[in-house]
XYZ file of C-alpha atoms in Angstrom:
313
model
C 22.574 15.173 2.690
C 19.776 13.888 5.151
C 17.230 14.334 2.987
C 18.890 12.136 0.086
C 19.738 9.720 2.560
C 15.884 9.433 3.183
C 15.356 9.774 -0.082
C 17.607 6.503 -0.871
C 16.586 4.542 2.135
C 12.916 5.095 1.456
C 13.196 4.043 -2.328
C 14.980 0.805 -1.124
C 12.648 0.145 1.797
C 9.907 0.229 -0.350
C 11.354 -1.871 -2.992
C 11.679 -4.844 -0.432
C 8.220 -4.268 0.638
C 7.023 -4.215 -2.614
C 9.208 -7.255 -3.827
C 7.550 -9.196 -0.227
C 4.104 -8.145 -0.191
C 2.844 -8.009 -4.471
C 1.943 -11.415 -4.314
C -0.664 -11.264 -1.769
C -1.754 -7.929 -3.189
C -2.909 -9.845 -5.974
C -4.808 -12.535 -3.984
C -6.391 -9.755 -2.293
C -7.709 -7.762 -5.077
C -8.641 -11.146 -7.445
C -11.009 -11.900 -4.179
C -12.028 -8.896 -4.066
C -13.596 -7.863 -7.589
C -14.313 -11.494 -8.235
C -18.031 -11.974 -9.108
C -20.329 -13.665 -6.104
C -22.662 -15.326 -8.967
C -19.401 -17.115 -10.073
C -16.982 -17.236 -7.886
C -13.393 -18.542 -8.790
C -12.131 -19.078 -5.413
C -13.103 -20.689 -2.079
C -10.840 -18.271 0.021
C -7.062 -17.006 0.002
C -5.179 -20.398 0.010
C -7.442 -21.856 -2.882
C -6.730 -18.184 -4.789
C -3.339 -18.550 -3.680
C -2.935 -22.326 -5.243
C -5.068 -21.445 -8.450
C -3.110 -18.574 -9.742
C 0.293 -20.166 -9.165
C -1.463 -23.833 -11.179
C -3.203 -21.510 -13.843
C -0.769 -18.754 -14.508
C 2.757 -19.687 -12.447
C 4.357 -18.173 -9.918
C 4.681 -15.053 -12.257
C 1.329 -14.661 -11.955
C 1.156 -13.353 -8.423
C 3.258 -10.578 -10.068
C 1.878 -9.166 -12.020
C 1.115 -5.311 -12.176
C 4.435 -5.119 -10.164
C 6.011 -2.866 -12.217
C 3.004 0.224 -11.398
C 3.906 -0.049 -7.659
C 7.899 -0.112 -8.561
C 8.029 3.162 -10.751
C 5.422 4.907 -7.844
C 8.098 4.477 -5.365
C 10.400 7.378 -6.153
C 8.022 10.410 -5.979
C 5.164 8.242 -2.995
C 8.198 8.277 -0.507
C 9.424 11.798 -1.391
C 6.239 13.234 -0.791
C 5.477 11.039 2.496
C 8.889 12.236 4.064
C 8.716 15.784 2.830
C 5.120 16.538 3.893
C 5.946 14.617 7.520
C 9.077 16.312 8.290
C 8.128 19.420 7.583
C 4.337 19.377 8.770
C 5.821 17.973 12.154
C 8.302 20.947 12.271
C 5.317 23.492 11.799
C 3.634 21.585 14.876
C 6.239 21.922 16.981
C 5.869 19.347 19.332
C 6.517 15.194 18.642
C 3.052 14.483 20.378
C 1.348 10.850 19.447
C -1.467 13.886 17.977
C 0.888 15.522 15.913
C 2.272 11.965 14.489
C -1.082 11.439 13.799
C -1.989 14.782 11.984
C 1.216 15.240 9.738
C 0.970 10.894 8.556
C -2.685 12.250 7.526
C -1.165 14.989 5.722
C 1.519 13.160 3.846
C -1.153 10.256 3.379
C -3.821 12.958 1.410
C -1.535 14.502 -0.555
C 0.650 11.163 -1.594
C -2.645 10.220 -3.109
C -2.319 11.902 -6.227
C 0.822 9.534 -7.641
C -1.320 6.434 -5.598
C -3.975 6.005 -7.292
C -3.175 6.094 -10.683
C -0.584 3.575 -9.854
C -2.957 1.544 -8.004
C -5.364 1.642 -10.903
C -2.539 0.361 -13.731
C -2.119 -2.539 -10.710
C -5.452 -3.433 -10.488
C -6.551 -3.308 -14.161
C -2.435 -5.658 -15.141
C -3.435 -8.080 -11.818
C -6.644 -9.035 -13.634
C -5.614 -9.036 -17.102
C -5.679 -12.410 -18.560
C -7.094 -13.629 -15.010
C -7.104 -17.300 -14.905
C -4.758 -17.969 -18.018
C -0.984 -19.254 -17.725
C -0.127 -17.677 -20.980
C -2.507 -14.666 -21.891
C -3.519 -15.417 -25.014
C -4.530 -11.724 -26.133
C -2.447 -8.587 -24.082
C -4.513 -5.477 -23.849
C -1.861 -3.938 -21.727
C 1.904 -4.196 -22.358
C 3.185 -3.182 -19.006
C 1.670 -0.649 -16.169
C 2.773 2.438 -18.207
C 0.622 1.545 -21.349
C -1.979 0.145 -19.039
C -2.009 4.397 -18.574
C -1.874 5.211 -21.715
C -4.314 3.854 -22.609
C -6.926 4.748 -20.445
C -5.694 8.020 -20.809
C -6.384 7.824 -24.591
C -9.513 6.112 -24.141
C -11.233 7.763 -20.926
C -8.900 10.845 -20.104
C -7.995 12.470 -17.181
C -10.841 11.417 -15.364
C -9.769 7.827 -16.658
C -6.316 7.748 -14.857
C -7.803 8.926 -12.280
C -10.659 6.559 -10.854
C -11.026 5.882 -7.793
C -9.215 9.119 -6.589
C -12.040 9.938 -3.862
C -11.719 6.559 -2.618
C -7.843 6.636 -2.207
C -7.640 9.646 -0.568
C -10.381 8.734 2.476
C -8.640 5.632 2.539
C -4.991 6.875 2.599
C -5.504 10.340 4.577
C -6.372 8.494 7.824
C -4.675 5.312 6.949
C -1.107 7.058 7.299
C -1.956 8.660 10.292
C -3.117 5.633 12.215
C 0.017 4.212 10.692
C 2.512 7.020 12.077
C 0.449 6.926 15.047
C 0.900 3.221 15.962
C 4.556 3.090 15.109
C 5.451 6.278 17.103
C 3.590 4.946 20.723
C 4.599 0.857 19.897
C 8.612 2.044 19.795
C 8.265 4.661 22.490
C 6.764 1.570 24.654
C 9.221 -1.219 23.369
C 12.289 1.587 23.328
C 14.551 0.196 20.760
C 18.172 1.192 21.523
C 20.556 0.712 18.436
C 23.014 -1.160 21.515
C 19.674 -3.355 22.232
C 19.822 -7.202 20.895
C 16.150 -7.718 20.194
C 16.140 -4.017 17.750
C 15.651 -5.234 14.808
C 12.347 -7.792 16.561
C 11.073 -4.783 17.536
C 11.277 -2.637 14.496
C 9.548 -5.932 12.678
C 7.174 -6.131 14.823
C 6.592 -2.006 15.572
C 6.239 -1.648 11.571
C 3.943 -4.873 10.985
C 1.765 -4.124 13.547
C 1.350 -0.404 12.082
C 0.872 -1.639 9.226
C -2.346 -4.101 10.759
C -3.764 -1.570 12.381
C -4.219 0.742 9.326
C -5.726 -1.593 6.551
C -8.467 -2.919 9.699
C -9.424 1.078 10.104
C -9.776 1.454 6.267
C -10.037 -1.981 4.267
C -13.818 -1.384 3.573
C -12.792 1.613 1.547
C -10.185 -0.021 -0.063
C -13.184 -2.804 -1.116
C -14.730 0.268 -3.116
C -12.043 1.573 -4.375
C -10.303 -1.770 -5.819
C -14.244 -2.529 -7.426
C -14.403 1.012 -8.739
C -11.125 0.841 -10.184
C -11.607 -3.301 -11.443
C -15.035 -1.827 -13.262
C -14.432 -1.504 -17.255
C -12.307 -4.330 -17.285
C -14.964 -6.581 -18.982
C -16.186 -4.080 -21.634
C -18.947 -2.340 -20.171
C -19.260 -0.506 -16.466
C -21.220 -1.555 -14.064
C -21.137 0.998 -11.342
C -22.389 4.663 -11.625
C -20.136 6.001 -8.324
C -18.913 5.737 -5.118
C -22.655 5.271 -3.461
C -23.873 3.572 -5.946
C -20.938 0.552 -5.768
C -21.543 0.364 -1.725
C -25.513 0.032 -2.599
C -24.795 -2.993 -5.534
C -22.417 -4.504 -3.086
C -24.409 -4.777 0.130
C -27.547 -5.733 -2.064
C -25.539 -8.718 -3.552
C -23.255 -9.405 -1.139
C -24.152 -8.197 2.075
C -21.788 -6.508 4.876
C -19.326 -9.258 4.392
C -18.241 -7.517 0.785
C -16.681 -4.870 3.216
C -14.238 -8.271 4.374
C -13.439 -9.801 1.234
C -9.779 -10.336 0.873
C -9.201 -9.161 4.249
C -7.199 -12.139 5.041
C -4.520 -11.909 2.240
C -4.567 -7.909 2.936
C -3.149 -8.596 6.366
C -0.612 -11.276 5.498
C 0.523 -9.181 3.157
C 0.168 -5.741 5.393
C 2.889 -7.446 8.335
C 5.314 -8.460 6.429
C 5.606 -5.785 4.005
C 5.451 -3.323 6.250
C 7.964 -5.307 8.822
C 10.184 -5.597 5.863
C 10.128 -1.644 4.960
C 10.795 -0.655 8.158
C 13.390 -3.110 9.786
C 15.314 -2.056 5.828
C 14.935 1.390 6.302
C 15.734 1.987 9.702
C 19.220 -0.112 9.623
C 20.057 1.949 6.153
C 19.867 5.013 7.989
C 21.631 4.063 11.012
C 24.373 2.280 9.026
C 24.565 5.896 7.178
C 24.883 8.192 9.776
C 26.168 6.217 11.552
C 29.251 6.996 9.361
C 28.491 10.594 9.692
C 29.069 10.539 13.637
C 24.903 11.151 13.399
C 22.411 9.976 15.245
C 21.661 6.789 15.384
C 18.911 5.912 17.852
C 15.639 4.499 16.122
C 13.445 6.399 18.791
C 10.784 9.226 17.125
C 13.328 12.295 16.689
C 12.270 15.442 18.280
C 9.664 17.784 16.097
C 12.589 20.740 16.235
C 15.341 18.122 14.611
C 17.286 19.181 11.569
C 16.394 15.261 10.010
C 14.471 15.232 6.999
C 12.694 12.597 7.892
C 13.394 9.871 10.956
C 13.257 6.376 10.681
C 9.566 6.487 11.788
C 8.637 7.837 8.692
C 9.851 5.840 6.199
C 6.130 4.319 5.130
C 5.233 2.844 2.212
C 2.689 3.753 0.113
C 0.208 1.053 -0.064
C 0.571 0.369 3.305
């Protein structure tokens, strides 16, 4: 029963983060793959303000349906491979948070990234065009498809090195920073200012992990952008990070940063506070527990309310 509870309250966590944070997903990754010969925007506000002008406020969503069908299996995996790898540790030590969110984070990575790579390729099709005149994709899952068809396995999968530095340490800085901010701000379910704190506990968690990986995520959204045009224009991983810094210079490593973390509070904030109160409301029911603290290591929960991440961060 606690596990499907998870189960259910991650799935609809994740949902609401998704639904809050897509649209400045897209800002981010337009500014980041956009050329630095010719530009199309001045910053995030002027991205922001073109796409809803050019292409309405569906614009900012597209490739929303990728991240939606990702949910499911992203947050079984995250709370399966964190409950139990905490278990095996033993103790609830800030270490420990750290070592099974890095575990759950590497091994997530297999459903992220060819998710994130039907989002990237559906957020820049018909880039700049209300109306796209000619589809190549229909939706996320044909996006797939046809890469599948086209490039195979390898195809669906680019950008997999990438993700998985990015997301192995990413979730564990994430558990990390959530389990020591609500062990300092102690969030009692009887405490007024709980749901503040699990808003601000999960946002900042959320912060804190894109800043200690974004420049990855820069490679990994270019690697995963290249093809889009017709022809490729990067041989690898080293050889993307030399093109970039030739071009560009360090500041490549910072594009989109802005959007990333308006987007990163927010969504994460939202995941969290939705979570948490799900689960509480729940077992609540069931005479359970119902405190929002990090559960001990030895507890027969699935998963606490500290682990209910999102994928993407």
């Amino acid at each position: 029963m606690d596990f499907t509870l998870d189960f259910a309250a991650g799935c609809i966590g994740g949902a609401a983060g998704v639904l809050v944070g897509h649209p400045f997903d897209t800002v981010k990754v337009r500014l980041q793959v956009q050329s630095v010969d010719r530009p199309l925007y001045r910053g995030t506000y002027h991205c922001f303000q073109s796409i809803v002008r050019q292409e309405s406020m569906t614009g900012l969503y597209k490739g929303i349906g990728s991240p939606m069908m990702g949910l499911t299996f992203i947050n079984a995996i995250v709370f399966g491979v964190q409950g139990n790898a905490m278990r095996r540790l033993g103790h609830d030590t800030p270490l420990n948070q750290f070592l099974a969110g890095a575990s759950a984070g590497a091994l997530q990575s297999i459903i992220c990234c060819p998710m994130e790579l039907a989002k990237t390729r559906m957020q820049l099709q018909g880039l700049g065009e209300r109306k796209s005149k000619q589809k190549l994709y229909k939706n996320s899952l044909d996006c797939l498809v046809r890469i599948y068809r086209k490039e195979g396995f390898c195809g669906i999968n680019r950008g997999m090195v990438t993700t998985l530095v990015r997301e192995t340490p990413g979730f564990g800085i994430y558990f990390l920073t959530y389990d020591v901010l609500t062990r300092h701000l102690g969030c009692e379910p009887d405490d007024p200012y709980m749901i503040l704190k699990l808003l601000f506990a999960g946002g900042m968690s959320g912060i804190a992990s894109w800043i200690s990986t974004y420049p990855v995520d820069v490679i990994k959204s270019r690697l995963q952008a290249d093809g889009v045009g017709g022809h490729n224009k990067y041989n690898g991983i080293a050889d993307c990070m030399r093109q970039s810094m030739k071009r560009e210079g360090w500041r490549v490593f910072t594009r989109g940063l802005t959007s990333t973390l308006l987007r990163a509070f927010p969504v994460n904030a939202t995941t969290f506070a939705t979570v948490t109160l799900f689960l509480m409301y729940m077992r609540n029911d069931e005479g359970g527990i119902t405190d929002c603290e990090p559960l001990p290591a030895h507890s027969s929960l699935t998963a606490s309310p500290q682990q209910a991440q999102p994928s993407s961060l």
